[in-house]
Amino acid sequence: MRIGVAILILGLVGGWLMLGRGKQHPTITMPLPQPTASLVKPNGKATGPRLPAPRFRSNVTSEAPTEESKVAQLIAMMENGSTNRLTAAQLAGYLRDNRRNAESLLAAFQTTEDKAYLPEALEKFPHDPQVNFTAFFRSDTPKEKQQRIEALKKAAPDNAMANYLAAQEAFKTGNTDLAVQELMTASGKNGWQDYSKEFIQSAEDAYRAAGWSEAEAKAMATANLLLPHLSEMKNLGQHSTELAKLYQQAGDPDSALAIRQAALAMGQHFEAESVGGFLLKSLVGINIQSQVLRSMDPANIYDDSGRTVKDELATLQERRNALKELGKQLDAIYPTLTERDIVSYFDRMKTFGELSATQWLVNRKKAN
């Protein structure tokens, strides 16, 4: 039985937060970020940044593995040479029953090593937002990436993710004005979507149809979740921070403030994923906000209550530490989990988010 693999996956999903093993601690209540950034402008609300924007060459390079990327690397290491990938034969019934719709083709693409499923999905469903979002990260040229972005904008006009991706691509090519426009457009939208939950559900169905147990299907669907946009968003936060500095140096503090507000709002959106999404996204959100604030005078006023930038950085660090502490607690209990525990955990994760599910699991095991 493969249940040992499922337990290992659960340990990887939570264990990337660890600082080391330790004793049990009380349940953590983590304050959530405010929904909008609020760096105070003394004379009123900041307007949009002026254009043309200061020019700069992107110097964001591939970084050494960070806390945010370790879980993906661990999962990839475990999958290499293993039998966790599905085969075409195993997927045949699942694809037939779903009439090879967009969701099933994407699940087949991400649960196998067969790249042919994605072109088929693009050919059959060229206007599907999930298909275009997935294909963006598999596009080989800037032109192809732009096509996928434009298709995503049309398919999901309220999804800020398309504008964030467009802003990052514009920064990469040196089109700073376009990057600013896309960033400000994204900050004006209330929602963003990366289709993580949709993929997990489809992949779970695929593993289940292939004969995997309920716990295995749920664990492997989460383990195979791809989150390539997180590194893009982290780099977008860095580019935005650099641009704000250039506006400041050019004697335009209003434009610098507008860019910082937009970047902070992006980070806060990602951090809020801890409510109904994944802790990995929450850590990326904290990282983006911290990047912006560290570029500022720590004595500057952060919000209307009079708190300073230094105060907010300390609050962000507290939230980051709370997530790491929760990881310690999960690390202490995951070897004791049963198959039923795993099923309940992943069901709760899909419904309430990873933070709530992990706190529930920790509290349940402490009570037993």
C-alpha positions as a printed NumPy array, in Angstrom:
array([[  0.   ,   0.   ,   0.   ],
       [  1.277,   3.497,  -0.836],
       [ -0.04 ,   5.22 ,   2.31 ],
       [  3.526,   5.794,   3.504],
       [  4.056,   7.99 ,   0.445],
       [  0.93 ,   9.958,   1.308],
       [  2.203,  10.601,   4.817],
       [  5.554,  11.681,   3.402],
       [  3.798,  14.12 ,   1.078],
       [  1.86 ,  15.6  ,   3.98 ],
       [  5.125,  16.045,   5.847],
       [  6.621,  17.859,   2.873],
       [  3.609,  20.106,   2.439],
       [  3.867,  21.238,   6.033],
       [  7.501,  20.542,   6.875],
       [  8.992,  23.245,   4.616],
       [  8.06 ,  25.712,   7.354],
       [ 10.343,  24.06 ,   9.921],
       [ 13.176,  25.73 ,  11.771],
       [ 13.875,  22.469,  13.559],
       [ 12.122,  19.996,  15.803],
       [ 10.839,  21.186,  19.131],
       [  8.317,  20.577,  21.887],
       [  4.617,  21.144,  21.454],
       [  3.428,  24.735,  21.757],
       [  0.034,  26.37 ,  22.271],
       [ -2.239,  26.913,  19.302],
       [ -1.191,  29.913,  17.245],
       [ -3.623,  32.677,  16.38 ],
       [ -2.13 ,  34.582,  13.465],
       [ -3.404,  38.107,  12.71 ],
       [ -4.397,  38.576,   9.109],
       [ -3.157,  41.389,   6.867],
       [ -5.366,  44.356,   6.116],
       [ -7.054,  44.098,   2.703],
       [ -5.426,  47.219,   1.274],
       [ -2.027,  48.85 ,   1.613],
       [ -2.119,  52.244,   3.284],
       [  1.221,  54.032,   3.344],
       [  0.018,  57.481,   4.337],
       [  0.536,  60.449,   2.042],
       [  0.601,  63.632,   4.159],
       [ -1.498,  65.728,   1.774],
       [ -4.052,  63.133,   0.735],
       [ -4.366,  59.957,  -1.252],
       [ -1.667,  59.134,  -3.769],
       [ -2.536,  59.289,  -7.436],
       [ -1.203,  56.959, -10.107],
       [  2.506,  57.195, -10.949],
       [  3.599,  59.537, -13.7  ],
       [  4.709,  58.255, -17.074],
       [  7.119,  57.825, -18.692],
       [  8.513,  55.846, -15.81 ],
       [ 12.231,  55.791, -14.949],
       [ 14.064,  53.21 , -17.033],
       [ 16.091,  50.418, -15.532],
       [ 17.491,  47.091, -16.627],
       [ 16.106,  44.059, -14.884],
       [ 18.795,  42.477, -12.749],
       [ 16.639,  39.814, -11.11 ],
       [ 18.424,  36.511, -11.52 ],
       [ 17.79 ,  32.972, -10.409],
       [ 18.271,  32.779,  -6.681],
       [ 19.551,  30.077,  -4.41 ],
       [ 16.799,  27.86 ,  -3.014],
       [ 14.684,  29.791,  -0.529],
       [ 12.235,  28.742,   2.117],
       [  9.431,  29.296,  -0.376],
       [ 10.902,  26.901,  -2.973],
       [ 12.117,  24.032,  -0.798],
       [  8.812,  22.198,  -0.767],
       [  8.686,  22.078,  -4.576],
       [ 12.271,  20.822,  -4.715],
       [ 11.63 ,  18.134,  -2.119],
       [  8.572,  16.895,  -3.957],
       [ 10.445,  16.894,  -7.269],
       [ 13.307,  14.901,  -5.719],
       [ 10.891,  12.34 ,  -4.348],
       [  9.066,  11.986,  -7.662],
       [ 12.171,  11.398,  -9.757],
       [ 12.472,   7.673, -10.354],
       [  9.282,   6.874,  -8.476],
       [  5.899,   5.609,  -9.622],
       [  3.899,   8.638,  -8.533],
       [  3.241,   9.769, -12.107],
       [  0.218,   8.365, -13.894],
       [  0.441,   6.653, -17.267],
       [ -1.707,   7.132, -20.367],
       [ -3.31 ,   3.749, -19.736],
       [ -4.245,   4.704, -16.18 ],
       [ -5.775,   7.957, -17.406],
       [ -7.722,   6.536, -20.341],
       [-10.921,   5.91 , -18.403],
       [-10.751,   9.236, -16.582],
       [-10.32 ,  11.173, -19.83 ],
       [-13.067,   9.203, -21.533],
       [-15.538,   9.749, -18.689],
       [-14.784,  13.492, -18.718],
       [-14.912,  13.635, -22.532],
       [-11.385,  15.064, -22.567],
       [-12.62 ,  18.418, -21.289],
       [-10.249,  21.234, -20.341],
       [ -9.967,  20.253, -16.669],
       [ -9.236,  16.591, -17.382],
       [ -6.625,  17.389, -20.031],
       [ -4.839,  19.762, -17.64 ],
       [ -4.943,  17.15 , -14.899],
       [ -3.502,  14.595, -17.338],
       [ -0.76 ,  17.039, -18.316],
       [  0.289,  17.689, -14.732],
       [ -0.012,  14.127, -13.401],
       [  2.005,  12.59 , -16.237],
       [  5.178,  13.481, -18.066],
       [  3.328,  13.644, -21.379],
       [  3.48 ,  17.196, -22.767],
       [  1.021,  16.402, -25.561],
       [ -2.002,  16.982, -23.325],
       [ -1.392,  20.739, -23.069],
       [ -1.364,  21.444, -26.847],
       [ -4.534,  19.388, -27.135],
       [ -6.144,  21.486, -24.42 ],
       [ -5.063,  24.699, -26.167],
       [ -6.411,  23.516, -29.499],
       [ -9.774,  22.434, -28.122],
       [-10.236,  25.149, -25.489],
       [ -8.301,  28.247, -26.63 ],
       [-10.444,  30.58 , -24.529],
       [-10.352,  28.646, -21.259],
       [ -8.661,  30.649, -18.457],
       [ -7.101,  27.625, -16.742],
       [ -5.662,  26.383, -20.02 ],
       [ -4.128,  29.751, -20.875],
       [ -2.778,  30.24 , -17.36 ],
       [ -1.058,  26.837, -17.467],
       [  0.208,  27.333, -21.021],
       [  1.746,  30.708, -20.154],
       [  4.422,  29.   , -18.066],
       [  5.155,  26.494, -20.828],
       [  5.482,  29.111, -23.572],
       [  8.909,  29.364, -25.17 ],
       [  8.83 ,  32.898, -26.585],
       [  7.693,  36.344, -25.392],
       [  5.158,  36.372, -28.235],
       [  3.584,  33.124, -27.044],
       [  3.516,  34.382, -23.467],
       [  1.8  ,  37.574, -24.591],
       [ -0.812,  35.556, -26.482],
       [ -1.581,  33.538, -23.376],
       [ -1.815,  36.688, -21.239],
       [ -4.21 ,  38.39 , -23.639],
       [ -6.358,  35.261, -23.828],
       [ -6.436,  35.063, -20.03 ],
       [ -7.471,  38.722, -19.779],
       [-10.393,  38.121, -22.137],
       [-11.438,  34.875, -20.495],
       [-11.221,  36.216, -16.931],
       [-11.357,  40.041, -17.012],
       [-11.659,  40.327, -13.219],
       [ -8.586,  38.184, -12.557],
       [ -5.67 ,  40.423, -11.564],
       [ -3.213,  37.566, -12.125],
       [ -3.136,  38.224, -15.873],
       [ -2.129,  41.841, -15.251],
       [  0.502,  40.861, -12.693],
       [  2.043,  38.428, -15.17 ],
       [  1.893,  41.077, -17.893],
       [  3.622,  43.581, -15.609],
       [  6.437,  41.15 , -14.851],
       [  6.922,  40.337, -18.537],
       [  7.047,  44.07 , -19.319],
       [  9.705,  44.598, -16.658],
       [ 11.745,  41.775, -18.158],
       [ 11.724,  43.419, -21.59 ],
       [ 12.423,  46.911, -20.272],
       [  8.963,  48.311, -21.082],
       [  8.605,  50.104, -17.772],
       [  5.613,  52.215, -18.77 ],
       [  3.597,  49.136, -19.678],
       [  4.709,  47.441, -16.473],
       [  3.393,  50.385, -14.454],
       [  0.085,  50.386, -16.292],
       [ -0.431,  46.657, -15.773],
       [  0.578,  46.846, -12.115],
       [ -1.862,  49.679, -11.421],
       [ -4.634,  47.878, -13.313],
       [ -4.029,  44.757, -11.233],
       [ -4.103,  46.723,  -7.976],
       [ -7.527,  48.094,  -8.935],
       [ -9.074,  44.618,  -9.191],
       [-10.579,  42.929,  -6.171],
       [ -9.783,  39.338,  -7.053],
       [ -7.073,  37.132,  -8.465],
       [ -7.055,  33.463,  -9.286],
       [ -4.338,  30.909,  -9.962],
       [ -6.728,  27.94 , -10.297],
       [ -4.904,  25.89 ,  -7.658],
       [ -8.026,  24.444,  -6.101],
       [ -9.475,  23.526,  -9.484],
       [ -6.327,  21.657, -10.455],
       [ -6.156,  19.801,  -7.14 ],
       [ -9.743,  18.614,  -7.499],
       [ -9.223,  17.412, -11.083],
       [ -5.923,  15.707, -10.264],
       [ -7.493,  14.055,  -7.25 ],
       [-10.23 ,  12.644,  -9.484],
       [ -7.583,  11.391, -11.909],
       [ -5.592,   9.557,  -9.224],
       [ -8.764,   8.099,  -7.766],
       [ -9.887,   6.88 , -11.197],
       [ -6.458,   5.279, -11.667],
       [ -7.017,   3.132,  -8.582],
       [ -5.215,   5.1  ,  -5.903],
       [ -6.748,   5.185,  -2.43 ],
       [ -8.622,   8.234,  -1.191],
       [ -5.706,   9.392,   0.974],
       [ -3.169,   8.791,  -1.793],
       [ -5.276,  10.627,  -4.368],
       [ -5.673,  13.673,  -2.151],
       [ -2.025,  13.775,  -1.109],
       [ -0.598,  13.26 ,  -4.589],
       [ -2.938,  15.817,  -6.156],
       [ -1.561,  18.434,  -3.772],
       [  2.015,  17.219,  -4.223],
       [  1.749,  17.61 ,  -7.997],
       [  0.373,  21.128,  -7.78 ],
       [  2.607,  23.462,  -9.781],
       [  3.03 ,  27.04 ,  -8.523],
       [  5.45 ,  28.633, -11.017],
       [  3.756,  32.01 , -10.679],
       [  5.033,  32.474,  -7.133],
       [  8.612,  33.129,  -8.231],
       [  7.283,  35.501, -10.901],
       [  5.311,  37.437,  -8.29 ],
       [  8.277,  37.575,  -5.939],
       [ 10.391,  39.038,  -8.749],
       [  7.594,  41.47 ,  -9.615],
       [  7.717,  42.71 ,  -6.039],
       [ 11.465,  43.259,  -6.385],
       [ 11.072,  45.104,  -9.688],
       [  8.355,  47.309,  -8.226],
       [ 10.544,  48.14 ,  -5.251],
       [ 13.418,  49.12 ,  -7.55 ],
       [ 11.123,  51.303,  -9.641],
       [  9.786,  53.082,  -6.557],
       [ 13.37 ,  53.891,  -5.552],
       [ 14.014,  55.4  ,  -8.98 ],
       [ 10.897,  57.542,  -8.774],
       [ 12.069,  58.721,  -5.35 ],
       [ 15.546,  59.545,  -6.645],
       [ 13.985,  61.479,  -9.547],
       [ 12.2  ,  63.755,  -7.082],
       [  8.741,  62.205,  -7.565],
       [  7.656,  60.83 ,  -4.158],
       [  3.99 ,  60.641,  -5.203],
       [  4.753,  58.143,  -7.972],
       [  7.03 ,  56.201,  -5.625],
       [  4.201,  56.014,  -3.11 ],
       [  1.71 ,  54.784,  -5.722],
       [  4.042,  51.972,  -6.804],
       [  4.716,  50.962,  -3.201],
       [  1.016,  50.884,  -2.435],
       [  0.38 ,  48.666,  -5.473],
       [  3.21 ,  46.29 ,  -4.532],
       [  2.064,  46.095,  -0.916],
       [ -1.49 ,  45.356,  -2.045],
       [ -0.156,  42.495,  -4.161],
       [  1.755,  41.097,  -1.202],
       [ -1.272,  41.396,   1.041],
       [ -3.428,  39.546,  -1.493],
       [ -0.971,  36.672,  -1.479],
       [ -0.614,  36.63 ,   2.287],
       [ -4.385,  36.482,   2.661],
       [ -4.185,  33.1  ,   0.926],
       [ -3.545,  31.674,   4.39 ],
       [ -7.284,  32.098,   5.003],
       [ -8.543,  29.898,   2.183],
       [ -5.432,  28.811,   0.324],
       [ -1.86 ,  27.683,   0.902],
       [  0.743,  28.769,   3.431],
       [  3.408,  28.848,   0.738],
       [  1.576,  31.735,  -0.943],
       [  1.236,  33.47 ,   2.391],
       [  5.001,  33.406,   2.929],
       [  5.554,  34.828,  -0.559],
       [  3.118,  37.627,   0.288],
       [  5.01 ,  38.433,   3.472],
       [  8.259,  38.43 ,   1.497],
       [  6.885,  40.927,  -1.057],
       [  5.628,  43.293,   1.623],
       [  8.917,  43.091,   3.504],
       [ 10.888,  43.882,   0.323],
       [  8.912,  47.076,  -0.172],
       [  9.112,  48.229,   3.428],
       [ 12.832,  47.507,   3.805],
       [ 13.464,  49.946,   0.953],
       [ 11.936,  52.777,   2.984],
       [ 12.924,  54.891,   5.961],
       [ 11.883,  52.761,   8.969],
       [ 10.658,  55.905,  10.762],
       [  8.111,  56.727,   8.03 ],
       [  4.455,  56.529,   8.998],
       [  2.837,  53.34 ,   7.709],
       [ -0.86 ,  53.849,   8.433],
       [ -3.449,  56.202,   9.88 ],
       [ -2.94 ,  54.853,  13.402],
       [  0.576,  56.278,  13.452],
       [  2.394,  52.989,  13.205],
       [  5.742,  53.222,  11.463],
       [  7.334,  51.188,   8.696],
       [  9.542,  49.618,  11.367],
       [  6.443,  48.595,  13.339],
       [  4.873,  46.947,  10.294],
       [  8.089,  45.074,   9.48 ],
       [  8.066,  43.719,  13.023],
       [  4.432,  42.639,  12.606],
       [  5.264,  40.862,   9.346],
       [  8.109,  39.041,  11.069],
       [  5.72 ,  37.944,  13.806],
       [  3.345,  36.504,  11.229],
       [  6.216,  34.751,   9.473],
       [  7.387,  33.283,  12.8  ],
       [  3.838,  32.124,  13.547],
       [  3.739,  30.176,  10.289],
       [  7.109,  28.591,  11.052],
       [  5.942,  27.652,  14.533],
       [  2.887,  26.001,  13.066],
       [  5.222,  24.04 ,  10.822],
       [  7.109,  22.78 ,  13.865],
       [  3.901,  21.547,  15.409],
       [  2.876,  19.758,  12.223],
       [  6.319,  18.185,  11.931],
       [  5.899,  16.732,  15.405],
       [  2.61 ,  15.01 ,  14.638],
       [  2.649,  13.945,  10.996],
       [  4.423,  10.581,  11.614],
       [  1.434,   9.599,  13.773],
       [ -1.257,  10.334,  11.181],
       [ -3.663,   7.699,   9.985],
       [ -5.178,   7.395,   6.527],
       [ -8.392,   8.886,   7.895],
       [ -6.449,  11.857,   9.292],
       [ -4.954,  12.521,   5.863],
       [ -8.311,  12.389,   4.109],
       [ -9.855,  14.789,   6.629],
       [ -6.85 ,  17.102,   6.48 ],
       [ -6.928,  17.533,   2.708],
       [-10.714,  17.86 ,   2.673],
       [-10.472,  20.673,   5.192],
       [ -7.6  ,  22.252,   3.288],
       [ -9.722,  22.513,   0.142],
       [-12.659,  23.957,   2.079],
       [-11.037,  26.212,   4.671],
       [ -7.407,  26.618,   3.566],
       [ -4.126,  25.161,   4.738],
       [ -3.796,  27.354,   7.832],
       [ -7.175,  26.342,   9.226],
       [ -6.687,  22.683,   8.266],
       [ -3.259,  22.509,   9.899],
       [ -4.454,  24.161,  13.107],
       [ -7.379,  21.734,  13.216],
       [ -5.067,  18.752,  12.769],
       [ -2.6  ,  19.943,  15.413],
       [ -5.386,  20.607,  17.936],
       [ -7.016,  17.251,  17.209],
       [ -3.817,  15.324,  17.779],
       [ -2.976,  17.257,  20.938],
       [ -6.412,  16.414,  22.344],
       [ -5.959,  12.667,  21.758]])
